[in-house]
CSV table of N, CA and C in Angstrom, one decimal:
chain,number,residue,atom,x,y,z
A,163,MET,N,0.4,-55.9,24.9
A,163,MET,CA,1.0,-54.7,25.6
A,163,MET,C,2.3,-54.4,25.0
A,164,SER,N,3.1,-55.3,24.5
A,164,SER,CA,4.4,-54.9,23.9
A,164,SER,C,4.2,-54.2,22.6
A,165,ASP,N,3.1,-54.5,21.9
A,165,ASP,CA,2.8,-53.8,20.6
A,165,ASP,C,2.6,-52.4,20.9
A,166,ALA,N,1.8,-52.0,21.9
A,166,ALA,CA,1.5,-50.6,22.2
A,166,ALA,C,2.8,-49.9,22.6
A,167,LEU,N,3.6,-50.6,23.4
A,167,LEU,CA,4.9,-50.0,23.8
A,167,LEU,C,5.8,-49.8,22.7
A,168,ASP,N,5.8,-50.8,21.7
A,168,ASP,CA,6.6,-50.6,20.5
A,168,ASP,C,6.2,-49.5,19.7
A,169,THR,N,4.9,-49.3,19.6
A,169,THR,CA,4.3,-48.2,18.8
A,169,THR,C,4.6,-46.9,19.4
A,170,ALA,N,4.6,-46.7,20.8
A,170,ALA,CA,4.9,-45.5,21.5
A,170,ALA,C,6.4,-45.2,21.3
A,171,VAL,N,7.3,-46.2,21.4
A,171,VAL,CA,8.7,-46.0,21.2
A,171,VAL,C,9.0,-45.6,19.8
A,172,ARG,N,8.3,-46.2,18.8
A,172,ARG,CA,8.6,-45.9,17.4
A,172,ARG,C,8.1,-44.5,17.2
A,173,GLY,N,7.0,-44.1,17.7
A,173,GLY,CA,6.5,-42.7,17.6
A,173,GLY,C,7.4,-41.7,18.2
A,174,ALA,N,8.1,-42.0,19.3
A,174,ALA,CA,9.0,-41.1,20.0
A,174,ALA,C,10.2,-41.0,19.1
A,175,GLU,N,10.7,-42.1,18.5
A,175,GLU,CA,11.9,-42.1,17.6
A,175,GLU,C,11.6,-41.3,16.4
A,176,VAL,N,10.5,-41.4,15.8
A,176,VAL,CA,10.1,-40.6,14.7
A,176,VAL,C,10.1,-39.2,15.0
A,177,PHE,N,9.5,-38.8,16.2
A,177,PHE,CA,9.4,-37.5,16.6
A,177,PHE,C,10.9,-36.9,16.8
A,178,ALA,N,11.7,-37.7,17.4
A,178,ALA,CA,13.0,-37.3,17.7
A,178,ALA,C,13.8,-37.0,16.4
A,179,GLU,N,13.6,-37.9,15.4
A,179,GLU,CA,14.3,-37.7,14.1
A,179,GLU,C,13.8,-36.4,13.4
A,180,LYS,N,12.5,-36.2,13.5
A,180,LYS,CA,11.9,-35.0,12.9
A,180,LYS,C,12.4,-33.7,13.6
A,181,ALA,N,12.6,-33.8,14.9
A,181,ALA,CA,13.1,-32.7,15.7
A,181,ALA,C,14.5,-32.4,15.3
A,182,LYS,N,15.3,-33.4,15.2
A,182,LYS,CA,16.7,-33.2,14.7
A,182,LYS,C,16.8,-32.5,13.3
A,183,ALA,N,15.9,-33.1,12.4
A,183,ALA,CA,15.9,-32.4,11.0
A,183,ALA,C,15.5,-31.0,11.1
A,184,PHE,N,14.5,-30.7,11.9
A,184,PHE,CA,14.0,-29.4,12.1
A,184,PHE,C,15.1,-28.5,12.7
A,185,ALA,N,15.8,-29.0,13.6
A,185,ALA,CA,16.9,-28.2,14.2
A,185,ALA,C,18.0,-28.0,13.2
A,186,GLU,N,18.3,-28.9,12.4
A,186,GLU,CA,19.3,-28.7,11.3
A,186,GLU,C,18.8,-27.7,10.3
A,187,GLN,N,17.5,-27.7,9.9
A,187,GLN,CA,17.0,-26.8,9.0
A,187,GLN,C,17.1,-25.3,9.7
A,188,ALA,N,16.8,-25.2,11.0
A,188,ALA,CA,16.8,-23.9,11.6
A,188,ALA,C,18.2,-23.4,11.7
A,189,ARG,N,19.2,-24.3,11.9
A,189,ARG,CA,20.6,-23.9,12.0
A,189,ARG,C,21.0,-23.4,10.6
A,190,THR,N,20.6,-24.1,9.6
A,190,THR,CA,21.0,-23.7,8.2
A,190,THR,C,20.4,-22.3,7.9
A,191,ALA,N,19.1,-22.2,8.2
A,191,ALA,CA,18.4,-20.9,8.0
A,191,ALA,C,19.1,-19.8,8.7
A,192,ALA,N,19.5,-20.0,10.0
A,192,ALA,CA,20.2,-19.0,10.7
A,192,ALA,C,21.6,-18.6,10.1
A,193,GLU,N,22.3,-19.6,9.6
A,193,GLU,CA,23.6,-19.3,8.9
A,193,GLU,C,23.3,-18.5,7.7
A,194,THR,N,22.3,-18.9,6.9
A,194,THR,CA,21.9,-18.1,5.7
A,194,THR,C,21.6,-16.7,6.0
A,195,ALA,N,20.8,-16.5,7.1
A,195,ALA,CA,20.4,-15.2,7.5
A,195,ALA,C,21.6,-14.3,7.9
A,196,GLU,N,22.5,-15.0,8.6
A,196,GLU,CA,23.7,-14.2,9.0
A,196,GLU,C,24.6,-13.9,7.8
A,197,THR,N,24.6,-14.8,6.9
A,197,THR,CA,25.4,-14.4,5.6
A,197,THR,C,24.7,-13.2,4.9
A,198,TRP,N,23.4,-13.3,4.8
A,198,TRP,CA,22.7,-12.2,4.1
A,198,TRP,C,22.9,-10.9,4.8
A,199,ALA,N,22.8,-10.9,6.3
A,199,ALA,CA,23.1,-9.7,7.0
A,199,ALA,C,24.4,-9.1,6.7
A,200,GLN,N,25.4,-10.0,6.7
A,200,GLN,CA,26.8,-9.5,6.5
A,200,GLN,C,26.9,-9.0,5.1
A,201,GLU,N,26.4,-9.6,4.0
A,201,GLU,CA,26.3,-9.0,2.8
A,201,GLU,C,25.6,-7.7,2.6
A,202,ALA,N,24.5,-7.5,3.3
A,202,ALA,CA,23.8,-6.3,3.3
A,202,ALA,C,24.5,-5.2,4.1
A,203,ALA,N,25.3,-5.6,5.1
A,203,ALA,CA,26.1,-4.6,5.8
A,203,ALA,C,27.3,-4.1,4.9
A,204,ARG,N,27.8,-5.0,4.1
A,204,ARG,CA,28.9,-4.6,3.2
A,204,ARG,C,28.3,-3.7,2.1
A,205,ALA,N,27.1,-4.1,1.6
A,205,ALA,CA,26.5,-3.2,0.6
A,205,ALA,C,26.1,-1.8,1.1
A,206,ALA,N,25.7,-1.8,2.3
A,206,ALA,CA,25.4,-0.5,2.9
A,206,ALA,C,26.6,0.4,3.1
A,207,GLU,N,27.7,-0.2,3.5
A,207,GLU,CA,28.9,0.5,3.6
A,207,GLU,C,29.5,1.1,2.3
A,208,ALA,N,29.2,0.3,1.2
A,208,ALA,CA,29.7,0.7,-0.1
A,208,ALA,C,28.8,1.6,-0.8
A,209,ASP,N,27.6,1.9,-0.3
A,209,ASP,CA,26.6,2.6,-1.0
A,209,ASP,C,26.9,4.1,-0.9
A,210,THR,N,27.5,4.8,-1.9
A,210,THR,CA,27.8,6.2,-1.8
A,210,THR,C,26.6,7.1,-2.1
A,211,GLY,N,25.5,6.5,-2.7
A,211,GLY,CA,24.4,7.3,-3.0
A,211,GLY,C,23.6,7.8,-1.8
A,212,ASN,N,23.6,6.9,-0.7
A,212,ASN,CA,23.0,7.3,0.5
A,212,ASN,C,23.9,8.4,1.2
A,213,VAL,N,25.2,8.3,1.1
A,213,VAL,CA,26.0,9.3,1.7
A,213,VAL,C,25.8,10.6,1.0
A,214,ALA,N,25.7,10.6,-0.3
A,214,ALA,CA,25.5,11.8,-1.1
A,214,ALA,C,24.2,12.5,-0.7
A,215,GLY,N,23.2,11.6,-0.6
A,215,GLY,CA,21.8,12.1,-0.2
A,215,GLY,C,21.8,12.8,1.2
A,216,ALA,N,22.5,12.1,2.0
A,216,ALA,CA,22.7,12.6,3.5
A,216,ALA,C,23.4,14.0,3.4
A,217,LEU,N,24.4,14.1,2.6
A,217,LEU,CA,25.2,15.3,2.6
A,217,LEU,C,24.3,16.4,2.0
A,218,ALA,N,23.6,16.1,0.9
A,218,ALA,CA,22.6,17.1,0.4
A,218,ALA,C,21.6,17.5,1.3
A,219,HIS,N,21.1,16.6,2.1
A,219,HIS,CA,20.1,16.9,3.1
A,219,HIS,C,20.6,17.8,4.1
A,220,GLY,N,21.8,17.5,4.5
A,220,GLY,CA,22.5,18.3,5.6
A,220,GLY,C,22.9,19.7,5.1
A,221,ALA,N,23.2,19.8,3.8
A,221,ALA,CA,23.6,21.1,3.2
A,221,ALA,C,22.4,22.0,3.1
A,222,SER,N,21.2,21.4,2.9
A,222,SER,CA,20.0,22.2,2.9
A,222,SER,C,19.5,22.6,4.3
A,223,GLY,N,20.2,22.3,5.3
A,223,GLY,CA,19.8,22.6,6.6
A,223,GLY,C,18.9,21.5,7.2
A,224,GLY,N,18.7,20.5,6.5
A,224,GLY,CA,17.7,19.4,6.9
A,224,GLY,C,16.3,19.8,6.7
A,225,ALA,N,16.0,20.9,6.0
A,225,ALA,CA,14.7,21.3,5.8
A,225,ALA,C,14.2,20.9,4.4
A,226,VAL,N,13.0,20.5,4.4
A,226,VAL,CA,12.3,20.2,3.1
A,226,VAL,C,11.1,21.1,3.0
A,227,ASP,N,11.0,21.8,1.9
A,227,ASP,CA,9.9,22.7,1.7
A,227,ASP,C,8.6,21.9,1.8
A,228,PRO,N,7.6,22.3,2.6
A,228,PRO,CA,6.4,21.6,2.8
A,228,PRO,C,5.7,21.4,1.5
A,229,PHE,N,5.6,22.4,0.6
A,229,PHE,CA,5.0,22.2,-0.7
A,229,PHE,C,5.6,21.1,-1.5
A,230,VAL,N,7.0,21.0,-1.5
A,230,VAL,CA,7.6,19.9,-2.2
A,230,VAL,C,7.3,18.6,-1.7
A,231,PHE,N,7.2,18.5,-0.3
A,231,PHE,CA,6.9,17.2,0.4
A,231,PHE,C,5.5,16.8,0.0
A,232,GLN,N,4.5,17.8,0.1
A,232,GLN,CA,3.1,17.4,-0.2
A,232,GLN,C,2.9,17.1,-1.7
A,233,PHE,N,3.7,17.8,-2.5
A,233,PHE,CA,3.6,17.6,-4.0
A,233,PHE,C,4.1,16.2,-4.3
A,234,ALA,N,5.2,15.8,-3.6
A,234,ALA,CA,5.7,14.5,-3.9
A,234,ALA,C,4.7,13.4,-3.4
A,235,ILE,N,4.1,13.5,-2.4
A,235,ILE,CA,3.0,12.7,-1.9
A,235,ILE,C,1.9,12.6,-3.0
A,236,PHE,N,1.5,13.7,-3.5
A,236,PHE,CA,0.5,13.8,-4.5
A,236,PHE,C,0.9,13.0,-5.8
A,237,VAL,N,2.2,13.2,-6.2
A,237,VAL,CA,2.6,12.5,-7.4
A,237,VAL,C,2.6,11.0,-7.2
A,238,LEU,N,3.1,10.7,-6.0
A,238,LEU,CA,3.1,9.2,-5.7
A,238,LEU,C,1.7,8.6,-5.6
A,239,ALA,N,0.7,9.4,-5.1
A,239,ALA,CA,-0.6,8.9,-5.1
A,239,ALA,C,-1.2,8.7,-6.4
A,240,ILE,N,-0.8,9.6,-7.4
A,240,ILE,CA,-1.2,9.5,-8.7
A,240,ILE,C,-0.7,8.2,-9.4
A,241,PHE,N,0.6,7.9,-9.2
A,241,PHE,CA,1.2,6.7,-9.7
A,241,PHE,C,0.5,5.4,-9.1
A,242,VAL,N,0.3,5.4,-7.8
A,242,VAL,CA,-0.4,4.3,-7.1
A,242,VAL,C,-1.8,4.1,-7.6
A,243,GLY,N,-2.5,5.1,-7.7
A,243,GLY,CA,-3.9,5.1,-8.2
A,243,GLY,C,-3.9,4.6,-9.7
A,244,TYR,N,-3.0,5.0,-10.5
A,244,TYR,CA,-3.0,4.6,-11.9
A,244,TYR,C,-2.8,3.1,-12.0
A,245,TYR,N,-1.7,2.7,-11.2
A,245,TYR,CA,-1.4,1.2,-11.3
A,245,TYR,C,-2.5,0.3,-10.6
A,246,VAL,N,-3.1,0.8,-9.6
A,246,VAL,CA,-4.2,0.0,-9.0
A,246,VAL,C,-5.4,-0.1,-9.9
A,247,VAL,N,-5.8,1.0,-10.6
A,247,VAL,CA,-7.0,1.0,-11.4
A,247,VAL,C,-6.7,0.2,-12.7
A,248,TRP,N,-5.5,0.3,-13.3
A,248,TRP,CA,-5.3,-0.4,-14.5
A,248,TRP,C,-4.9,-1.9,-14.2
A,249,SER,N,-4.7,-2.3,-13.0
A,249,SER,CA,-4.4,-3.7,-12.8
A,249,SER,C,-5.7,-4.4,-12.5
A,250,VAL,N,-6.8,-3.8,-12.4
A,250,VAL,CA,-8.1,-4.4,-12.2
A,250,VAL,C,-8.6,-4.9,-13.6
A,251,THR,N,-9.2,-6.1,-13.6
A,251,THR,CA,-9.8,-6.6,-14.8
A,251,THR,C,-11.0,-5.8,-15.3
A,252,PRO,N,-11.1,-5.7,-16.6
A,252,PRO,CA,-12.2,-4.8,-17.1
A,252,PRO,C,-13.6,-5.2,-16.6
A,253,ALA,N,-13.8,-6.5,-16.2
A,253,ALA,CA,-15.2,-6.8,-15.7
A,253,ALA,C,-15.4,-6.2,-14.4
A,254,LEU,N,-14.4,-5.8,-13.7
A,254,LEU,CA,-14.6,-5.2,-12.4
A,254,LEU,C,-14.6,-3.7,-12.3
A,255,HIS,N,-14.4,-3.1,-13.5
A,255,HIS,CA,-14.3,-1.6,-13.5
A,255,HIS,C,-15.6,-0.9,-13.0
A,256,THR,N,-16.8,-1.4,-13.3
A,256,THR,CA,-18.0,-0.9,-12.9
A,256,THR,C,-18.1,-1.0,-11.3
A,257,PRO,N,-17.9,-2.1,-10.7
A,257,PRO,CA,-17.9,-2.1,-9.3
A,257,PRO,C,-16.9,-1.3,-8.6
A,258,LEU,N,-15.7,-1.2,-9.3
A,258,LEU,CA,-14.6,-0.3,-8.7
A,258,LEU,C,-15.1,1.2,-8.8
A,259,MET,N,-15.8,1.6,-9.8
A,259,MET,CA,-16.3,2.9,-9.9
A,259,MET,C,-17.3,3.2,-8.8
A,260,SER,N,-18.0,2.2,-8.4
A,260,SER,CA,-19.0,2.4,-7.3
A,260,SER,C,-18.2,2.6,-6.0
A,261,VAL,N,-17.2,1.8,-5.8
A,261,VAL,CA,-16.4,1.9,-4.6
A,261,VAL,C,-15.6,3.3,-4.4
A,262,THR,N,-15.3,3.8,-5.6
A,262,THR,CA,-14.5,5.1,-5.5
A,262,THR,C,-15.3,6.2,-4.9
A,263,ASN,N,-16.6,6.1,-4.7
A,263,ASN,CA,-17.3,7.1,-4.0
A,263,ASN,C,-16.9,7.3,-2.7
A,264,ALA,N,-16.5,6.3,-1.9
A,264,ALA,CA,-15.9,6.5,-0.5
A,264,ALA,C,-14.6,7.2,-0.5
A,265,ILE,N,-13.8,6.8,-1.5
A,265,ILE,CA,-12.5,7.5,-1.6
A,265,ILE,C,-12.7,9.0,-2.0
A,266,SER,N,-13.6,9.2,-2.9
A,266,SER,CA,-13.8,10.6,-3.3
A,266,SER,C,-14.4,11.5,-2.2
A,267,SER,N,-15.1,10.9,-1.3
A,267,SER,CA,-15.7,11.6,-0.2
A,267,SER,C,-14.6,12.0,0.7
A,268,VAL,N,-13.5,11.3,0.9
A,268,VAL,CA,-12.4,11.7,1.7
A,268,VAL,C,-11.7,12.8,1.0
A,269,ILE,N,-11.5,12.8,-0.3
A,269,ILE,CA,-11.0,13.9,-1.1
A,269,ILE,C,-11.8,15.2,-0.9
A,270,VAL,N,-13.1,15.0,-0.9
A,270,VAL,CA,-13.9,16.2,-0.7
A,270,VAL,C,-13.7,16.9,0.7
A,271,VAL,N,-13.5,16.0,1.7
A,271,VAL,CA,-13.2,16.6,3.0
A,271,VAL,C,-11.9,17.4,3.0
A,272,GLY,N,-10.8,16.7,2.4
A,272,GLY,CA,-9.6,17.4,2.3
A,272,GLY,C,-9.7,18.7,1.5
A,273,ALA,N,-10.4,18.7,0.4
A,273,ALA,CA,-10.6,19.8,-0.4
A,273,ALA,C,-11.3,20.9,0.3
A,274,LEU,N,-12.4,20.6,1.1
A,274,LEU,CA,-13.0,21.6,1.9
A,274,LEU,C,-12.1,22.3,2.9
A,275,LEU,N,-11.2,21.4,3.5
A,275,LEU,CA,-10.3,22.0,4.5
A,275,LEU,C,-9.3,22.9,3.7
A,276,ALA,N,-8.8,22.6,2.5
A,276,ALA,CA,-7.9,23.4,1.9
A,276,ALA,C,-8.5,24.7,1.4
A,277,VAL,N,-9.8,24.7,0.9
A,277,VAL,CA,-10.5,25.9,0.5
A,277,VAL,C,-10.8,26.8,1.7
A,278,GLY,N,-11.2,26.2,2.9
A,278,GLY,CA,-11.5,26.9,4.0
A,278,GLY,C,-10.5,27.6,4.8
A,279,MET,N,-9.3,27.2,4.6
A,279,MET,CA,-8.1,27.7,5.4
A,279,MET,C,-7.7,29.0,4.7
A,280,SER,N,-7.9,30.1,5.5
A,280,SER,CA,-7.5,31.4,4.9
A,280,SER,C,-6.0,31.7,4.8
A,281,ALA,N,-5.3,31.0,5.7
A,281,ALA,CA,-3.8,31.1,5.8
A,281,ALA,C,-3.1,30.3,4.8
A,282,ALA,N,-3.9,29.4,4.1
A,282,ALA,CA,-3.2,28.5,3.1
A,282,ALA,C,-2.7,29.2,2.0
A,283,GLY,N,-3.2,30.3,1.6
A,283,GLY,CA,-2.8,31.0,0.3
A,283,GLY,C,-3.7,30.8,-0.8
A,284,PHE,N,-3.5,31.6,-1.8
A,284,PHE,CA,-4.4,31.5,-3.0
A,284,PHE,C,-4.3,30.2,-3.8
A,285,GLY,N,-3.1,29.7,-3.9
A,285,GLY,CA,-2.8,28.4,-4.7
A,285,GLY,C,-3.5,27.3,-4.0
A,286,ALA,N,-3.4,27.2,-2.7
A,286,ALA,CA,-4.1,26.1,-2.0
A,286,ALA,C,-5.6,26.2,-2.2
A,287,THR,N,-6.2,27.4,-2.1
A,287,THR,CA,-7.6,27.6,-2.3
A,287,THR,C,-8.0,27.2,-3.7
A,288,VAL,N,-7.2,27.6,-4.8
A,288,VAL,CA,-7.6,27.2,-6.1
A,288,VAL,C,-7.5,25.6,-6.3
A,289,PHE,N,-6.4,25.1,-5.8
A,289,PHE,CA,-6.2,23.6,-5.9
A,289,PHE,C,-7.3,22.9,-5.2
A,290,GLY,N,-7.7,23.4,-4.0
A,290,GLY,CA,-8.7,22.8,-3.2
A,290,GLY,C,-10.0,22.8,-3.9
A,291,PHE,N,-10.4,24.0,-4.5
A,291,PHE,CA,-11.6,24.1,-5.2
A,291,PHE,C,-11.6,23.1,-6.4
A,292,LEU,N,-10.5,23.0,-7.1
A,292,LEU,CA,-10.4,22.2,-8.3
A,292,LEU,C,-10.6,20.6,-7.8
A,293,ALA,N,-10.0,20.3,-6.7
A,293,ALA,CA,-10.1,19.0,-6.1
A,293,ALA,C,-11.6,18.7,-5.7
A,294,LEU,N,-12.2,19.8,-5.2
A,294,LEU,CA,-13.6,19.6,-4.8
A,294,LEU,C,-14.5,19.4,-6.0
A,295,VAL,N,-14.3,20.1,-7.0
A,295,VAL,CA,-15.1,19.9,-8.3
A,295,VAL,C,-14.9,18.6,-8.9
A,296,LEU,N,-13.6,18.2,-9.1
A,296,LEU,CA,-13.3,16.9,-9.7
A,296,LEU,C,-13.9,15.7,-8.8
A,297,ALA,N,-13.7,15.8,-7.5
A,297,ALA,CA,-14.2,14.7,-6.7
A,297,ALA,C,-15.7,14.7,-6.7
A,298,SER,N,-16.3,15.8,-6.8
A,298,SER,CA,-17.8,15.8,-6.8
A,298,SER,C,-18.3,15.2,-8.1
A,299,VAL,N,-17.7,15.5,-9.2
A,299,VAL,CA,-18.0,14.8,-10.5
A,299,VAL,C,-17.8,13.4,-10.4
A,300,ASN,N,-16.7,12.9,-9.7
A,300,ASN,CA,-16.4,11.4,-9.6
A,300,ASN,C,-17.5,10.8,-8.7
A,301,ILE,N,-17.9,11.5,-7.6
A,301,ILE,CA,-19.0,10.9,-6.8
A,301,ILE,C,-20.3,10.8,-7.5
A,302,PHE,N,-20.7,11.9,-8.2
A,302,PHE,CA,-22.0,11.8,-8.9
A,302,PHE,C,-22.0,10.8,-10.0
A,303,GLY,N,-20.8,10.7,-10.7
A,303,GLY,CA,-20.7,9.8,-11.7
A,303,GLY,C,-20.7,8.3,-11.2
A,304,GLY,N,-20.1,8.2,-10.1
A,304,GLY,CA,-20.1,6.8,-9.5
A,304,GLY,C,-21.5,6.4,-9.0
A,305,PHE,N,-22.4,7.4,-8.6
A,305,PHE,CA,-23.8,7.1,-8.2
A,305,PHE,C,-24.5,6.7,-9.5
A,306,LEU,N,-24.3,7.4,-10.5
A,306,LEU,CA,-25.0,7.1,-11.8
A,306,LEU,C,-24.6,5.8,-12.3
A,307,VAL,N,-23.3,5.4,-12.3
A,307,VAL,CA,-22.9,4.1,-12.7
A,307,VAL,C,-23.4,3.0,-11.9
A,308,THR,N,-23.5,3.2,-10.6
A,308,THR,CA,-24.0,2.2,-9.7
A,308,THR,C,-25.5,2.1,-9.9
A,309,GLN,N,-26.2,3.2,-10.2
A,309,GLN,CA,-27.7,3.1,-10.4
A,309,GLN,C,-27.9,2.3,-11.7
A,310,ARG,N,-27.1,2.5,-12.8
A,310,ARG,CA,-27.3,1.8,-14.0
A,310,ARG,C,-26.9,0.3,-13.9
A,311,MET,N,-25.9,0.1,-13.1
A,311,MET,CA,-25.5,-1.3,-12.9
A,311,MET,C,-26.6,-2.1,-12.1
A,312,LEU,N,-27.1,-1.5,-11.1
A,312,LEU,CA,-28.2,-2.1,-10.3
A,312,LEU,C,-29.5,-2.3,-11.2
A,313,ALA,N,-29.6,-1.4,-12.1
A,313,ALA,CA,-30.9,-1.5,-13.0
A,313,ALA,C,-30.8,-2.7,-13.9
A,314,MET,N,-29.6,-3.1,-14.2
A,314,MET,CA,-29.4,-4.3,-15.1
A,314,MET,C,-30.0,-5.5,-14.4
A,315,TYR,N,-30.0,-5.6,-13.2
A,315,TYR,CA,-30.4,-6.8,-12.5
A,315,TYR,C,-31.9,-6.8,-12.0
A,316,LYS,N,-32.6,-5.6,-12.3
A,316,LYS,CA,-34.0,-5.6,-12.0
A,316,LYS,C,-34.8,-6.2,-13.2
A,317,LYS,N,-35.9,-6.9,-12.7
A,317,LYS,CA,-36.8,-7.4,-13.7
A,317,LYS,C,-37.5,-6.4,-14.5
A,318,LYS,N,-37.6,-6.6,-15.8
A,318,LYS,CA,-38.2,-5.6,-16.6
A,318,LYS,C,-39.7,-5.7,-16.4
A,319,GLN,N,-40.4,-4.6,-16.3
A,319,GLN,CA,-41.9,-4.6,-16.1
A,319,GLN,C,-42.5,-4.4,-17.5
A,320,ARG,N,-43.5,-5.2,-17.8
A,320,ARG,CA,-44.1,-5.1,-19.1
A,320,ARG,C,-45.5,-4.4,-19.0
């Protein structure tokens, strides 16, 4: 019986030691986080670039041209797409081409909306039609690539 009691007491002592060590680590982490927060606050106060940007935004009346905003999103999407595609290993480019059909179908929906809106203007209609054509080429090309990829795994008939 005393062995079981000694084991239980020893287990409680080990647990207490680990709890103290964990509490010390938590205290150290909290102090580190507080230090980082103070440094970040000092850096934010010293950042004049944000102040200049805020002043320029205020000087323009706080308005951003919708075309500039949408064009910026378009340019960012180009960069993201470029880096996503080129970071894929070459062995996975064919399956990636097959998956882009779903993405291109979303582009087709957006292009149809841009072409169909009469109030959007001539530029939006032209760009919408161009997006529709390019996305359609991508979709049909993706289907052809997928068909050829699947044909590689079929048994040849003699």
